[in-house]
PDB file of C-alpha atoms in Angstrom:
ATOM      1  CA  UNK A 299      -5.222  -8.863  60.772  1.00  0.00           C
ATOM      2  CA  UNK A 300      -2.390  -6.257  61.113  1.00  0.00           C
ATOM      3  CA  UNK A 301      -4.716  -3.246  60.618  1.00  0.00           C
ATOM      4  CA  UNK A 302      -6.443  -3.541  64.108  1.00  0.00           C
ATOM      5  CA  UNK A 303      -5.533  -4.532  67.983  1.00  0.00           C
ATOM      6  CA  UNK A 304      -7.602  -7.040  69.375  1.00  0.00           C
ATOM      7  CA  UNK A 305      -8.268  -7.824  72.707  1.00  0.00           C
ATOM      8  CA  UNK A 306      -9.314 -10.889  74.928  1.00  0.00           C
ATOM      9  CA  UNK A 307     -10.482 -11.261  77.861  1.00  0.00           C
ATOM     10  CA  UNK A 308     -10.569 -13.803  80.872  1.00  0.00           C
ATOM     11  CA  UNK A 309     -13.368 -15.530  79.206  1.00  0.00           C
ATOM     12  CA  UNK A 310     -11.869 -15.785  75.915  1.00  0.00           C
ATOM     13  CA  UNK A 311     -14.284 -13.061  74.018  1.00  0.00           C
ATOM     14  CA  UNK A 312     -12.288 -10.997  71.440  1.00  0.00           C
ATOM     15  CA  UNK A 313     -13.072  -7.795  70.742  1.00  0.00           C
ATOM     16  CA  UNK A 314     -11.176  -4.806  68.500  1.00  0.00           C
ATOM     17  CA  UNK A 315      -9.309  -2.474  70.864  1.00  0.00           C
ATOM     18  CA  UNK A 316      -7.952  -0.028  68.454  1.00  0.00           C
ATOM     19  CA  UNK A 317      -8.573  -0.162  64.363  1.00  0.00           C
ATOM     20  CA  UNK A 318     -11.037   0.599  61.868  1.00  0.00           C
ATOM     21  CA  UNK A 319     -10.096  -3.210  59.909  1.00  0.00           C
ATOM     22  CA  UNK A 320      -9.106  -1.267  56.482  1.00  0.00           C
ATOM     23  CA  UNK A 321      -6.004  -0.388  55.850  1.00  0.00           C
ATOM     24  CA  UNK A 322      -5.216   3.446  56.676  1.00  0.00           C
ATOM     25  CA  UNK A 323      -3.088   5.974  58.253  1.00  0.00           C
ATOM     26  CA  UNK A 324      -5.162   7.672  60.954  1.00  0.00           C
ATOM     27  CA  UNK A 325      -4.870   8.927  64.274  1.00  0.00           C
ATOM     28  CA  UNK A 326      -8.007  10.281  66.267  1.00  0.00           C
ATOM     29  CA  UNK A 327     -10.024  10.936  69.256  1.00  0.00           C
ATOM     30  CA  UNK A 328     -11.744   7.260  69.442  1.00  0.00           C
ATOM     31  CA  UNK A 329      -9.335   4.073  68.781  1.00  0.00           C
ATOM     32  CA  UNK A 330     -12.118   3.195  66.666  1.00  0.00           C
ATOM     33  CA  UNK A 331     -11.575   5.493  64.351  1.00  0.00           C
ATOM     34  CA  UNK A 332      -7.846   4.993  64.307  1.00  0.00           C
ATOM     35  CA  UNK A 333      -6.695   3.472  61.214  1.00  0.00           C
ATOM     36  CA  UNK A 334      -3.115   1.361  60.928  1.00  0.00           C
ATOM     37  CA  UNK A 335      -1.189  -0.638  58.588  1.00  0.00           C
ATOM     38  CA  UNK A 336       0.730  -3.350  59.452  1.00  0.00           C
ATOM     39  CA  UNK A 337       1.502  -3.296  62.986  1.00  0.00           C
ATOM     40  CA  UNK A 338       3.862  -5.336  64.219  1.00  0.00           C
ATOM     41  CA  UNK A 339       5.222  -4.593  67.495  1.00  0.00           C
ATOM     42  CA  UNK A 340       2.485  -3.534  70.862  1.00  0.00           C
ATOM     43  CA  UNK A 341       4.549  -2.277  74.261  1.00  0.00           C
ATOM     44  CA  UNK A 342       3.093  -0.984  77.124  1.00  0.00           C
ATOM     45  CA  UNK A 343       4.664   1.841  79.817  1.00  0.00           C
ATOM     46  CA  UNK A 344       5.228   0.149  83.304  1.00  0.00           C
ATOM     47  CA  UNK A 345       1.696   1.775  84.463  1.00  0.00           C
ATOM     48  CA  UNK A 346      -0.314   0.200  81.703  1.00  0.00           C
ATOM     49  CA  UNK A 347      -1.740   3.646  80.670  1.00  0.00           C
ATOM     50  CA  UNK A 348       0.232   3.928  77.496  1.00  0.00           C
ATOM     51  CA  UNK A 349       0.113   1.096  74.343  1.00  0.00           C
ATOM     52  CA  UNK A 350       3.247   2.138  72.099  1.00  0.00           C
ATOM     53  CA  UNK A 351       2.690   0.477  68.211  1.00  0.00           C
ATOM     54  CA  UNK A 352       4.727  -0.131  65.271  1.00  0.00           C
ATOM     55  CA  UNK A 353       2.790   0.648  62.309  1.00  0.00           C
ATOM     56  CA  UNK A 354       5.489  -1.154  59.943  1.00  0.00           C
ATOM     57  CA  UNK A 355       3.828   0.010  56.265  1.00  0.00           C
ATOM     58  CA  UNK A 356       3.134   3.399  57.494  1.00  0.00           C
ATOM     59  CA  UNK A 357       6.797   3.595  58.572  1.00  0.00           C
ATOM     60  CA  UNK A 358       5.569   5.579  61.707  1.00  0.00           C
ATOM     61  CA  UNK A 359       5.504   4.528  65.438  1.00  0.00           C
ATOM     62  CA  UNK A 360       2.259   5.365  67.151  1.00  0.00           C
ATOM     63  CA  UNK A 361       1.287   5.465  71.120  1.00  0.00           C
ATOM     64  CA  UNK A 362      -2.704   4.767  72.519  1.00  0.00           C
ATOM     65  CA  UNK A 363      -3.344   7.268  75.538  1.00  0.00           C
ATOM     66  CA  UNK A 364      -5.919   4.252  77.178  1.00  0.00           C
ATOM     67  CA  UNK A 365      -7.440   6.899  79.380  1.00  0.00           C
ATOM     68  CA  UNK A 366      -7.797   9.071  76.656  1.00  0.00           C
ATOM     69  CA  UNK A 367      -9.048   6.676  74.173  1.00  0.00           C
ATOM     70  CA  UNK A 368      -6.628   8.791  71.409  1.00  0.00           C
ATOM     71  CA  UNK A 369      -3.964   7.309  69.214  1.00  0.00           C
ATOM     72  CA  UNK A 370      -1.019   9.564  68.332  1.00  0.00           C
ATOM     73  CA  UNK A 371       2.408   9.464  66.096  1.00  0.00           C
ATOM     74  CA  UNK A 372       5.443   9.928  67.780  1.00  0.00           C
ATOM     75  CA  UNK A 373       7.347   9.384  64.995  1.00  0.00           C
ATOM     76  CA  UNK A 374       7.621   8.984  61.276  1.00  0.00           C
ATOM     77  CA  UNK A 375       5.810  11.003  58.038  1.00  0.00           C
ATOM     78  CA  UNK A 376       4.372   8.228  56.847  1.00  0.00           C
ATOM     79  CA  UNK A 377       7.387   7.583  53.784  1.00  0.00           C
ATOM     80  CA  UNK A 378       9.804   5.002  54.652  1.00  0.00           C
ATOM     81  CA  UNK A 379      13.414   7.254  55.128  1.00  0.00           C
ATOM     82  CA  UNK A 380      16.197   7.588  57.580  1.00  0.00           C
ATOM     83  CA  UNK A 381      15.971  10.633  59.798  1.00  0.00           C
ATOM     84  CA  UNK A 382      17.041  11.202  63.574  1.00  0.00           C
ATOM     85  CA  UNK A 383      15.060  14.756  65.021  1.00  0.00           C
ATOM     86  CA  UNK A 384      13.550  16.277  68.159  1.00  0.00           C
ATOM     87  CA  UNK A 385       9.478  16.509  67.660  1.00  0.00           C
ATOM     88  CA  UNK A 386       8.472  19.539  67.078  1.00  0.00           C
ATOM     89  CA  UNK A 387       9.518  19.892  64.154  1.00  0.00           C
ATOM     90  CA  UNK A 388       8.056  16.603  62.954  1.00  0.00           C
ATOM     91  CA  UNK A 389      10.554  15.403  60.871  1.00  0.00           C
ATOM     92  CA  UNK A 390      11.554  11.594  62.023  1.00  0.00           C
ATOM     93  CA  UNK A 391      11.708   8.789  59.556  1.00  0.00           C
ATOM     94  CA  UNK A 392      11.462   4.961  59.920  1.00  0.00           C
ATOM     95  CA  UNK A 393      11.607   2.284  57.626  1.00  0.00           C
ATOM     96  CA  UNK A 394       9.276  -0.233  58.528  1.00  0.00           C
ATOM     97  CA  UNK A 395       9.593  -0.347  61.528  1.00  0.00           C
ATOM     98  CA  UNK A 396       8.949  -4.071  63.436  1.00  0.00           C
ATOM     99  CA  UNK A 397       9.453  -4.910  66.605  1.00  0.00           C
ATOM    100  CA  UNK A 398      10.117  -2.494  69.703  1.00  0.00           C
ATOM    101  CA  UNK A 399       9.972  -3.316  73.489  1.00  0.00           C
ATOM    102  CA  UNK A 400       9.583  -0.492  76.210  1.00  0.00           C
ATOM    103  CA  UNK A 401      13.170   0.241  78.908  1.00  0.00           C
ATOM    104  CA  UNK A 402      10.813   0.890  81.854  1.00  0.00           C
ATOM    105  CA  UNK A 403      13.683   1.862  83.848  1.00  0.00           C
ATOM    106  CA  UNK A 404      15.059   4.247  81.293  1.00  0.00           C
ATOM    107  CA  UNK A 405      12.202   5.208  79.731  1.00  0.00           C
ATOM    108  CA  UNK A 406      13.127   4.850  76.257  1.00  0.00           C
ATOM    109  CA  UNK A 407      11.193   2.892  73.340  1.00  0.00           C
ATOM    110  CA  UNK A 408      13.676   0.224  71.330  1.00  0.00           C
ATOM    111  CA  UNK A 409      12.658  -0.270  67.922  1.00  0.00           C
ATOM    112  CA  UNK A 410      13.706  -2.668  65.313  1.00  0.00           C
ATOM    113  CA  UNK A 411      13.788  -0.571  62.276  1.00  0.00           C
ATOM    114  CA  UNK A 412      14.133  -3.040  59.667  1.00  0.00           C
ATOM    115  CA  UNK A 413      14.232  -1.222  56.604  1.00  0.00           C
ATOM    116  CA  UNK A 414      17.293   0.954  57.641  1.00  0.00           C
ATOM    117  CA  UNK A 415      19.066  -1.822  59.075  1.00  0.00           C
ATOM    118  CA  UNK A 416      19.647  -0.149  62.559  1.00  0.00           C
ATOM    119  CA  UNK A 417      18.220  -0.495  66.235  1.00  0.00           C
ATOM    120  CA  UNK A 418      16.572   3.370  67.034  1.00  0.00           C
ATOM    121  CA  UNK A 419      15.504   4.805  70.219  1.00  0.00           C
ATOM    122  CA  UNK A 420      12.793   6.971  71.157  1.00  0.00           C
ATOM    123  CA  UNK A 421      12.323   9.152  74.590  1.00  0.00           C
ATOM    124  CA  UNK A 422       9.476  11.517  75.409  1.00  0.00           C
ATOM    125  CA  UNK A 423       9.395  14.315  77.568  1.00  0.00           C
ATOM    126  CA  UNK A 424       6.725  17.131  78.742  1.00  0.00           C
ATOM    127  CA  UNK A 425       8.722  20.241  78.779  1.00  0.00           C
ATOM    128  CA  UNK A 426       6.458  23.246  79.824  1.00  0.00           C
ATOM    129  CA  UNK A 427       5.019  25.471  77.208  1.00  0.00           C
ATOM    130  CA  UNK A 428       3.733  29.092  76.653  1.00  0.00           C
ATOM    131  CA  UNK A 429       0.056  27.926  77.394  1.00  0.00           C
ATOM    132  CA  UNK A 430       0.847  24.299  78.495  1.00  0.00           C
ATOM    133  CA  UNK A 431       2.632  21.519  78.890  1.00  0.00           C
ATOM    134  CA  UNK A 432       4.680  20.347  74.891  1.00  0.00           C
ATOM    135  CA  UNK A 433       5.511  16.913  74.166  1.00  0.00           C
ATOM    136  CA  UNK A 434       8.890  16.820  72.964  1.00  0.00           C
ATOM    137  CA  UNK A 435      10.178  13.324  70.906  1.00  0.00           C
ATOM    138  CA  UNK A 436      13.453  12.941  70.418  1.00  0.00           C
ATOM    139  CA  UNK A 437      14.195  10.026  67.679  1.00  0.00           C
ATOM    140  CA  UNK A 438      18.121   8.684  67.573  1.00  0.00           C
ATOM    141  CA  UNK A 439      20.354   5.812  66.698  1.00  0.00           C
ATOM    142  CA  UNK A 440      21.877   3.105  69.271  1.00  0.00           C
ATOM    143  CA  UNK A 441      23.250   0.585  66.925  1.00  0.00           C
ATOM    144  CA  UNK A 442      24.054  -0.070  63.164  1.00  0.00           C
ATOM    145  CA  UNK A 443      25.353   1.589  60.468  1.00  0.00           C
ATOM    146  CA  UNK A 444      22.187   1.236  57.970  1.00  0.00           C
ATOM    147  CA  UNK A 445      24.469  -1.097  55.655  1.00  0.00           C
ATOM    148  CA  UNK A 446      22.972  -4.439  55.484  1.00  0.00           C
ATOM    149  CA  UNK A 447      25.767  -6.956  56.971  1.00  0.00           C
ATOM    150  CA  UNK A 448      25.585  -8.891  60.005  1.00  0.00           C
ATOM    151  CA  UNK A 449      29.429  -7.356  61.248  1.00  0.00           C
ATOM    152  CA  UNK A 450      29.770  -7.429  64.937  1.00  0.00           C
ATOM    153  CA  UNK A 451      31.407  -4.500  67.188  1.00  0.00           C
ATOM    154  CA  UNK A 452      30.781  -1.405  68.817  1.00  0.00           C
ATOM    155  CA  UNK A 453      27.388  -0.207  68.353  1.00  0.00           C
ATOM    156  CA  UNK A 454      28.338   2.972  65.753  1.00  0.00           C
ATOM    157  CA  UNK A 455      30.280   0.505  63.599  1.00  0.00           C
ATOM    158  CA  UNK A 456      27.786  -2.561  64.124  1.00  0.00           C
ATOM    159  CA  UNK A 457      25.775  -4.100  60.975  1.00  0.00           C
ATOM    160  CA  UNK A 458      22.264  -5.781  61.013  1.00  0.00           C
ATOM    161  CA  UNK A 459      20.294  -7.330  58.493  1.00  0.00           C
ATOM    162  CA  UNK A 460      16.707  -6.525  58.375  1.00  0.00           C
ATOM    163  CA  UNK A 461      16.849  -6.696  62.318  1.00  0.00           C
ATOM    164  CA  UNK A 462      12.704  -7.936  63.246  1.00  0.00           C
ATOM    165  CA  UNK A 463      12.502  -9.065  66.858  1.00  0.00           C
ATOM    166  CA  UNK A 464      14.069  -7.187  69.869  1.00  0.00           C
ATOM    167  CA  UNK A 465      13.812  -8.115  73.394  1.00  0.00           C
ATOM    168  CA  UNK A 466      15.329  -6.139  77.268  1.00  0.00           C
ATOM    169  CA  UNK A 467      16.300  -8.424  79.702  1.00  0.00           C
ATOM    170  CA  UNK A 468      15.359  -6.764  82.579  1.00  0.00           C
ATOM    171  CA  UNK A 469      18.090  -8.147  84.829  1.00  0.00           C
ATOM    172  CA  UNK A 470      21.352  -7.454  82.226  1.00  0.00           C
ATOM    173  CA  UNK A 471      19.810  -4.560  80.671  1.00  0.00           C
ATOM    174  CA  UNK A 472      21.149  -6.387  77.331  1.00  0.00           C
ATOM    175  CA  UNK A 473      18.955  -5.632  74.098  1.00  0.00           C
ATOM    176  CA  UNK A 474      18.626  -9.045  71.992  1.00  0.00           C
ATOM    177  CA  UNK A 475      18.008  -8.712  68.492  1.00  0.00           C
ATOM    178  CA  UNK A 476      17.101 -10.924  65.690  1.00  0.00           C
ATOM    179  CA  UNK A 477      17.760 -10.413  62.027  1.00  0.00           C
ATOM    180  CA  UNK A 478      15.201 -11.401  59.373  1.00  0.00           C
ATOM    181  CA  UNK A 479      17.936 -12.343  56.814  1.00  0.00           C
ATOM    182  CA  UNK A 480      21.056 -12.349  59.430  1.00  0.00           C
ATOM    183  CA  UNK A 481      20.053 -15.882  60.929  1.00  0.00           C
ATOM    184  CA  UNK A 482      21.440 -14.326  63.615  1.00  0.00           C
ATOM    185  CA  UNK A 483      20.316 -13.099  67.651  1.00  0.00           C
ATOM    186  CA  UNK A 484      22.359 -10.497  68.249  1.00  0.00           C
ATOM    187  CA  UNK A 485      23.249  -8.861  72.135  1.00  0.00           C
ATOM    188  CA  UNK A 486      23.949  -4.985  72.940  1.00  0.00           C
TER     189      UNK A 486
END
């Protein structure tokens, strides 16, 4: 079921976490009401407090405030595209999106964005505001070109093929990615 998180406990009982079960695009104030499709990629902030989601047919990535019980986009309009931006304006585009893994010593989201063939990165911050605090999302590029090939070298100049699986080894700091059609694992 890629349309809702699930959740088990010690004892083994599953319940839904987050997800209405139909296929949708909807934030909101209860995770029951939230509505995904195709998630494919869960990471959580060192703290636990934060569930970041890739919502592959939606083309967006999403992030569940646990205390809050609220599910938000970060990034993406909901069309599969290719845009780096700074939230507000809302203006970032992914192309579904797969895996992603959380830097907890950076702070940054990695995310596998298939569809445009690259590796993207995406940092919050709370700057303050006029009458409080403004998230600000900033959306960029770390590696590929957005040509499908499987060409090694420096990030900028780096090709990946439908990349689908990502991983941080916490003691290199290395990214590992795996291509859907490169047969390949790739390092940055």
């Amino acid at each position: 079921d890629s349309t809702r998180i699930r959740k088990i406990d010690p004892q083994a009982n599953v319940t839904t976490f987050a997800g209405i079960g139909t296929v949708g695009d909807a934030g909101g104030d209860l995770l029951t009401e939230a509505s995904f499709n195709g998630i494919n990629g869960l990471a959580f902030n060192p703290t636990q407090t934060l569930i970041y989601v890739s919502d592959s047919l939606n083309h967006r990535i999403k992030r569940i405030d646990i205390a809050e019980n609220k599910v938000i986009t970060l990034g993406g309009t909901g069309q599969p595209g290719y845009i780096n931006s700074v939230y507000p304006p809302y203006l970032s585009e992914f192309n579904n999106p797969r895996d992603i893994v959380y830097d907890p010593v950076r702070g940054k989201l990695y995310i596998a964005d298939s569809g445009n063939h690259r590796i993207r990165v995406l940092e919050e911050d709370i700057i303050s505001g006029p009458f409080e605090p403004v998230l600000v999302v900033t959306v960029s590029t770390l590696a590929g070109t957005g040509v499908n090939g499987t060409q090694d070298g420096p990030a900028a100049t780096a090709q990946f093929s439908y990349p689908s699986n990502i991983y941080l080894d916490p003691q290199s700091n290395y990214l590992y990615v795996s291509s859907y059609a490169g047969n390949k694992i790739r390092r940055i």
